[in-house]
mmCIF file of C-alpha atoms in Angstrom:
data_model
loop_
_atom_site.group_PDB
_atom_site.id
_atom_site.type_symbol
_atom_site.label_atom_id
_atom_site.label_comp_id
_atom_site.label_asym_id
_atom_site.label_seq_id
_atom_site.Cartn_x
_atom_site.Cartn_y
_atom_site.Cartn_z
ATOM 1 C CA UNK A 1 -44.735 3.503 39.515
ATOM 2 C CA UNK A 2 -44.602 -0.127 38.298
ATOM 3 C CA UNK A 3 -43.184 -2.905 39.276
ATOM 4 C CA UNK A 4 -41.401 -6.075 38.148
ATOM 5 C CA UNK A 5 -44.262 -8.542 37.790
ATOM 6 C CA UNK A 6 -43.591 -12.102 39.721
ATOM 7 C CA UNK A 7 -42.832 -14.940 37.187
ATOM 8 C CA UNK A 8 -45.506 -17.703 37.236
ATOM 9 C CA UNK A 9 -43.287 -20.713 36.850
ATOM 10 C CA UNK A 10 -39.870 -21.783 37.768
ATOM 11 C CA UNK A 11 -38.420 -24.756 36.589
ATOM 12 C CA UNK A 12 -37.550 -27.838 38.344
ATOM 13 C CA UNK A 13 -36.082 -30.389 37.113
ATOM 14 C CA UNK A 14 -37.871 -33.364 39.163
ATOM 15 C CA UNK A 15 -41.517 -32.662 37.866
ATOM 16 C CA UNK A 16 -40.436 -31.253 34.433
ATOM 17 C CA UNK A 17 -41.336 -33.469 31.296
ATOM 18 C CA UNK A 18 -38.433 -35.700 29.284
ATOM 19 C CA UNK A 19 -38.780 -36.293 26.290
ATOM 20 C CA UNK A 20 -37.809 -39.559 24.431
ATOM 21 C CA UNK A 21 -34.787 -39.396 23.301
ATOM 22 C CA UNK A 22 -35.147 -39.279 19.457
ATOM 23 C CA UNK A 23 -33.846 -42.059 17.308
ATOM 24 C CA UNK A 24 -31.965 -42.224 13.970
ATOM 25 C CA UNK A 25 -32.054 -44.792 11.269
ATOM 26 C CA UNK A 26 -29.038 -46.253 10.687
ATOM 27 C CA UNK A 27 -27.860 -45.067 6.974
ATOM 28 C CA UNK A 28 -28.361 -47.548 4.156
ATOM 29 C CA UNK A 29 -31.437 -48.653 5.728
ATOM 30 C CA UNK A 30 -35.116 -48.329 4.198
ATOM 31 C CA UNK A 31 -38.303 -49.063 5.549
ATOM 32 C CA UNK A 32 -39.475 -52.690 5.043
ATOM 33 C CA UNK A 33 -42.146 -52.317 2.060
ATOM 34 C CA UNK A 34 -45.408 -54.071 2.440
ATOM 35 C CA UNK A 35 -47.392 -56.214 0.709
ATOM 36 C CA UNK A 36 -50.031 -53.967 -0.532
ATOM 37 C CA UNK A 37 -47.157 -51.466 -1.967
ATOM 38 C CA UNK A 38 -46.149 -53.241 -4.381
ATOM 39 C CA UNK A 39 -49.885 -53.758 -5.831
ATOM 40 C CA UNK A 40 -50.196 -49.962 -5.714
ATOM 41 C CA UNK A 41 -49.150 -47.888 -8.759
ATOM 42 C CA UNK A 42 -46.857 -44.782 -7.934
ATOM 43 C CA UNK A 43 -47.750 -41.488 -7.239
ATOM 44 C CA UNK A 44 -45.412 -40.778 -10.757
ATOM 45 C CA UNK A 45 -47.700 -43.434 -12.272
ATOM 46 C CA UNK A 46 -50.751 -42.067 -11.104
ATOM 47 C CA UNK A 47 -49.495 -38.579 -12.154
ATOM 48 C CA UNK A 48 -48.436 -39.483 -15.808
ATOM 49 C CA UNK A 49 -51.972 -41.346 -16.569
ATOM 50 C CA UNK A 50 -53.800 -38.706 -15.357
ATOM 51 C CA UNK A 51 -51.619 -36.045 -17.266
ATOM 52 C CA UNK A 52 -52.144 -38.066 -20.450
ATOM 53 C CA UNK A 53 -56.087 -37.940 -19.822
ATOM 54 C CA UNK A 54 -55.972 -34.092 -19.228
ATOM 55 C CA UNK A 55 -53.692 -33.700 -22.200
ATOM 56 C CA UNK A 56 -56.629 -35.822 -24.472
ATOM 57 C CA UNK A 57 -60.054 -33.349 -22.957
ATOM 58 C CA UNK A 58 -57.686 -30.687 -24.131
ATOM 59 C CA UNK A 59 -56.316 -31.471 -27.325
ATOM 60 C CA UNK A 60 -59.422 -32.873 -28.521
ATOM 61 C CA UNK A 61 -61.486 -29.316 -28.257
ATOM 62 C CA UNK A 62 -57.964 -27.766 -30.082
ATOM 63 C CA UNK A 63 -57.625 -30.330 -32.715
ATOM 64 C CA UNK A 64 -61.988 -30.246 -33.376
ATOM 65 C CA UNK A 65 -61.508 -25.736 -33.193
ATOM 66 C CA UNK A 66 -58.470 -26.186 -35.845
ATOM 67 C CA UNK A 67 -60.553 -28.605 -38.086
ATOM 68 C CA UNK A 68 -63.542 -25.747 -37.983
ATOM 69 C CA UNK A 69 -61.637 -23.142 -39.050
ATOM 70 C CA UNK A 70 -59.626 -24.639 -41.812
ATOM 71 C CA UNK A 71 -62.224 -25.925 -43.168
ATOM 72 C CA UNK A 72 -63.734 -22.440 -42.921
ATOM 73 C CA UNK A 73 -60.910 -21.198 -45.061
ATOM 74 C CA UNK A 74 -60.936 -23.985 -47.354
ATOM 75 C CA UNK A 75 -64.652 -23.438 -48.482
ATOM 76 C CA UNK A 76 -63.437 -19.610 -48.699
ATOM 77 C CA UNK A 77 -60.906 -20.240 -50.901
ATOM 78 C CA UNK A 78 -62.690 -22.705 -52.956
ATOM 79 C CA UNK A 79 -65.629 -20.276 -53.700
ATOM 80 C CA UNK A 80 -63.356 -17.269 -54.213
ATOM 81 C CA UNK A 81 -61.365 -19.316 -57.067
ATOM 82 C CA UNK A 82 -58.240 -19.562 -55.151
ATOM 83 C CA UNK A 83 -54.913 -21.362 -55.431
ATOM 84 C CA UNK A 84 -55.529 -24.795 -52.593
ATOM 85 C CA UNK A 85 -51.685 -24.896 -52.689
ATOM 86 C CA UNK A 86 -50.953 -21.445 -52.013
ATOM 87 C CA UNK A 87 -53.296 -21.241 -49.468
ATOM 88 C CA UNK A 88 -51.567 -24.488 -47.849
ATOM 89 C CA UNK A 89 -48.196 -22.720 -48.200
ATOM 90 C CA UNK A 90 -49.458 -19.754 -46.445
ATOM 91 C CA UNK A 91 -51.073 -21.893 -43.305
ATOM 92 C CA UNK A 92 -48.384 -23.746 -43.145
ATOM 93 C CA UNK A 93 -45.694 -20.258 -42.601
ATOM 94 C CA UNK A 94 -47.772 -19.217 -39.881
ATOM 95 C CA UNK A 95 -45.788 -18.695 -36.796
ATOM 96 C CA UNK A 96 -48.974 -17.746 -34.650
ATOM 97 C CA UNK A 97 -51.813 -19.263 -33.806
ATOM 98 C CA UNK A 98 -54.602 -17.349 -35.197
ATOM 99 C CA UNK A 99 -56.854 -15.207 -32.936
ATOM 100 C CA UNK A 100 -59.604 -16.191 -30.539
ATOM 101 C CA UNK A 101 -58.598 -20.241 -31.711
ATOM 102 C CA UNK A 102 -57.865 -21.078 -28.280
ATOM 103 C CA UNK A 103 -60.741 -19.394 -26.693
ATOM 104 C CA UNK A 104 -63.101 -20.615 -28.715
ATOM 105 C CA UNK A 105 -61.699 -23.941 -28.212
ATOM 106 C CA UNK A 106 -62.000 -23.662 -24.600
ATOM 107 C CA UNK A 107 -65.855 -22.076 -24.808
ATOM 108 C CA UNK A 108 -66.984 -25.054 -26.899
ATOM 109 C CA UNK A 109 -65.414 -27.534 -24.881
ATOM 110 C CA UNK A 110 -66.743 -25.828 -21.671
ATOM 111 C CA UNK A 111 -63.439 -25.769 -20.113
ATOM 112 C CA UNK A 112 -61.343 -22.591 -18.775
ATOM 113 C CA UNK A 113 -59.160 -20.574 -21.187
ATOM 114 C CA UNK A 114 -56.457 -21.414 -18.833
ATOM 115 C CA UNK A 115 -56.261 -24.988 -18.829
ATOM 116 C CA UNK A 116 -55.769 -24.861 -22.712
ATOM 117 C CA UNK A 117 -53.276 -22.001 -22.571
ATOM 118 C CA UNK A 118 -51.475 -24.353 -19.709
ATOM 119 C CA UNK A 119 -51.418 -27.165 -22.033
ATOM 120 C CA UNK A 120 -49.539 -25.295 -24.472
ATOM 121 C CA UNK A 121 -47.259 -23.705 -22.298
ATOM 122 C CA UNK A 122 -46.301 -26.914 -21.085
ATOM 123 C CA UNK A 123 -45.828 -28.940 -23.794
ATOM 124 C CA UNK A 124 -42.103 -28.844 -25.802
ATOM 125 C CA UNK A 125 -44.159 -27.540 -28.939
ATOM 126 C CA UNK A 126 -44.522 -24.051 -29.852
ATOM 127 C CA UNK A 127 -48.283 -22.813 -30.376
ATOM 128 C CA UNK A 128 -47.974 -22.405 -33.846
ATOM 129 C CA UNK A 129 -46.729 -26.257 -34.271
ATOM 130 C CA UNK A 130 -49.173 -27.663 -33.031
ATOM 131 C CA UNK A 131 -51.925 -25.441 -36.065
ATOM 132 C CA UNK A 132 -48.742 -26.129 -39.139
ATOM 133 C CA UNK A 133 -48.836 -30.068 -37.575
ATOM 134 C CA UNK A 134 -52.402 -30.077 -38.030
ATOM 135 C CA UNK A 135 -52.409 -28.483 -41.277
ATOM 136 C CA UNK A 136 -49.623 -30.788 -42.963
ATOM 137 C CA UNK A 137 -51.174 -33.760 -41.509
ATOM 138 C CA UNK A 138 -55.395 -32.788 -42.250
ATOM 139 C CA UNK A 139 -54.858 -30.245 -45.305
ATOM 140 C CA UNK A 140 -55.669 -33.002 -47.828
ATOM 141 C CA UNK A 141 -58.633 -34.677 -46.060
ATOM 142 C CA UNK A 142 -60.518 -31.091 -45.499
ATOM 143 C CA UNK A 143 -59.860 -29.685 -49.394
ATOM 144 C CA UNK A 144 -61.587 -33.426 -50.512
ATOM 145 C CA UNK A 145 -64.624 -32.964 -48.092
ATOM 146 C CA UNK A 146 -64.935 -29.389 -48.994
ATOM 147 C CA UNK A 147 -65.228 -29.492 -52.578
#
């Protein structure tokens, strides 16, 4: 049969350890700010720059991917006898982005499908603002170089 087993320790209050009392800031007070804190940017600061470089390597490869294919469809159009305007109008109703774009984007650009995807996600745009932005602003330029 067994038996209650012994306890190892009993506590004593002369050779047990006190701790320091903790102690409280009174409210309203902050830290004194050094010197070198000032000179430092901001972890918000830091953040936003390097959101704004991100945002660049990403909407570069997008912006170089839309380019390639609209002027892809451009020369199509142009040796097919098509209507330029038309074909503007139609690009510019889109409400997707057209398939693989972002993928191939990303492959060129050696960067993860994700990253791109992210980009949009995050951004206030919808995807297919960001190809009918592109097209209103480059649509011109591309039908001059093509023909």
């Amino acid at each position: 049969m067994r038996s209650k087993t012994k306890q190892r320790y009993k506590f004593d209050i002369r050779s047990s350890r006190i701790n320091k009392p903790s102690s409280c800031r009174p409210s309203g007070h902050k830290r004194a700010r050094n010197v070198d804190d000032e000179a430092r940017p901001s972890n918000s600061k830091k953040k936003a720059i390097i959101r704004a470089e991100e945002d660049s390597q990403v909407l570069n490869p997008l912006s170089n991917e839309m380019e390639f294919r609209l002027s892809n469809k451009i020369k199509q159009c142009l040796e097919a006898n098509g209507s330029l305007q038309q074909l503007k109008e139609d690009w510019l109703s889109v409400t997707r982005l057209e398939r693989v774009l972002v993928t191939e984007a990303a492959r060129k650009a050696n960067l993860k499908v994700t990253t791109i995807e992210y980009f949009i996600r995050r951004s206030n745009k919808e995807n297919y603002e960001y190809w009918t932005e592109f097209v209103s602003n480059n649509f011109e330029r591309l039908s001059n170089v093509s023909r």
